[in-house]
Coordinates of C-alpha atoms in Angstrom, one line a residue:
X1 CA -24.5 -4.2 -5.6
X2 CA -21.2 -4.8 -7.6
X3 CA -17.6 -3.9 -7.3
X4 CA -15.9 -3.3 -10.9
X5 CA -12.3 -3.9 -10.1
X6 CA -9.8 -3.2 -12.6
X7 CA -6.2 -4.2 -12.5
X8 CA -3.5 -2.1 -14.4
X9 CA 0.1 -3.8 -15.4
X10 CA 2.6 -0.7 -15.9
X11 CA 6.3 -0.7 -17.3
X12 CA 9.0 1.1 -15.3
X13 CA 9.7 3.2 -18.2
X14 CA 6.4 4.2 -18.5
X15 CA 5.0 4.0 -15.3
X16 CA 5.3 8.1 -13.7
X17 CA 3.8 9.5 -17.1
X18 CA 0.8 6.7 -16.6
X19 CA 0.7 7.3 -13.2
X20 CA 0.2 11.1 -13.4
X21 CA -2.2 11.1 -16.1
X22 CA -4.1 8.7 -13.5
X23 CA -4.1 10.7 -11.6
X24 CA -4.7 14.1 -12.8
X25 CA -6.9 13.1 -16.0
X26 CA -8.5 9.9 -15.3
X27 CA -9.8 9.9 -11.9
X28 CA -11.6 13.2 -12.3
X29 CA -12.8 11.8 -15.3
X30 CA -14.5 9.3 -13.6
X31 CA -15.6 11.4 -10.6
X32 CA -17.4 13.9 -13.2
X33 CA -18.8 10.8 -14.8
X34 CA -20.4 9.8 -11.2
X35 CA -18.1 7.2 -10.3
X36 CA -16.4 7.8 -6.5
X37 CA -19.1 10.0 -5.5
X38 CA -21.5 9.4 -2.3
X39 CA -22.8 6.4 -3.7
X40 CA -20.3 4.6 -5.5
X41 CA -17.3 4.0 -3.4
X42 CA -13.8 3.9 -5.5
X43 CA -10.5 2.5 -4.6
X44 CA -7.5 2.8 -5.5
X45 CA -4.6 0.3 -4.4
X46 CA -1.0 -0.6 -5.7
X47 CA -0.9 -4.9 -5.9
X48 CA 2.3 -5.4 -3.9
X49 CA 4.1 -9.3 -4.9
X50 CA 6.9 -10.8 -3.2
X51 CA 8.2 -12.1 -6.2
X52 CA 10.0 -9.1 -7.5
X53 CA 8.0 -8.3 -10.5
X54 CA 9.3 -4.8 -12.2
X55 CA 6.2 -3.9 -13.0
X56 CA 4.3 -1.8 -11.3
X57 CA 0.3 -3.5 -10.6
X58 CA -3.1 -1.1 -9.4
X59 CA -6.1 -2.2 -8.8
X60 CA -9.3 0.0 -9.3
X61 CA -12.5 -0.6 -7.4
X62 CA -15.6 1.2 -7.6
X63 CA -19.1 0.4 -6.6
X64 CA -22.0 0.4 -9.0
X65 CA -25.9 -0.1 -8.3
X66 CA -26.4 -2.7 -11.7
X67 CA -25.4 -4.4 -14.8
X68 CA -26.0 -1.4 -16.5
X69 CA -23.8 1.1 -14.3
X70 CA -21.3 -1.8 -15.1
X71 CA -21.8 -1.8 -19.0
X72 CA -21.6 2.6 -18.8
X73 CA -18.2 2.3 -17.0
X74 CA -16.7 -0.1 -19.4
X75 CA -17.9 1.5 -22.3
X76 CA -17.4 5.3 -21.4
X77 CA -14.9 5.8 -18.7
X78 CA -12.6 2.6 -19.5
X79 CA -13.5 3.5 -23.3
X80 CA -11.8 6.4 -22.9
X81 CA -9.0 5.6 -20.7
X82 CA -7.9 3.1 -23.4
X83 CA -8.4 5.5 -26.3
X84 CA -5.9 7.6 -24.3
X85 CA -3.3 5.5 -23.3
X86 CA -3.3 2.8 -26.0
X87 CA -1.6 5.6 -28.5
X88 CA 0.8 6.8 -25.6
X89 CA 2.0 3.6 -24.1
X90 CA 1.0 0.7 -26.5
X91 CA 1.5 -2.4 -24.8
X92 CA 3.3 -1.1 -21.8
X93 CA 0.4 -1.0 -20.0
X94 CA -2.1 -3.3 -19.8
X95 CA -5.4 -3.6 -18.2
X96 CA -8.3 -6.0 -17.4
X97 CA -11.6 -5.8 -15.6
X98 CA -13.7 -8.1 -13.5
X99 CA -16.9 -8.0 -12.2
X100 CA -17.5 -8.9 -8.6
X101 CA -21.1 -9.5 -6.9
X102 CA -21.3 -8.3 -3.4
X103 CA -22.2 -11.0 -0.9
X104 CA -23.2 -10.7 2.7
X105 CA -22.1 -12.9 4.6

């Protein structure tokens, strides 16, 4: 099993525009692509520093079974979210995605 965690740097002036198409457009997108259903656990967190950064910093998490499930998420859902917002925020948001291997411990 693997976690696909990806982490989203926002601008203040952007940030309740991004934050509502998030919310309203992307997450459903990714439900109705299969992602935070049953199986695949998805969270959502805001990063919180104690360095005062302005910008606002989420973290997106969601379980997938395989490499594969990994390669369809990047290329379809985070596809689209970046054909979306590069043209309405530019570089005011930023993203970047890891993969993490589960390990029991």
């Amino acid at each position: 099993m693997y976690i696909v965690n990806t982490t989203f740097i926002v601008e203040p002036a952007v940030h309740e525009r991004w934050y509502d198409l998030f919310v309203r457009q992307f997450v459903p997108f990714l439900r109705a692509g299969g992602f935070g259903s049953d199986q695949t656990r998805m969270v959502f967190t805001r990063v919180l520093t104690d360095h005062g950064d302005p910008h606002y910093t989420y973290s997106l998490q969601v379980d997938v079974p395989d490499t594969a499930e990994y390669q369809r998420f990047m290329t379809e859902m985070i596809g689209e979210y970046a054909s979306i917002t590069g043209p309405l925020f530019g570089e005011q948001t930023l993203y970047f995605t890891s993969l993490l291997r589960k390990i029991v411990l």
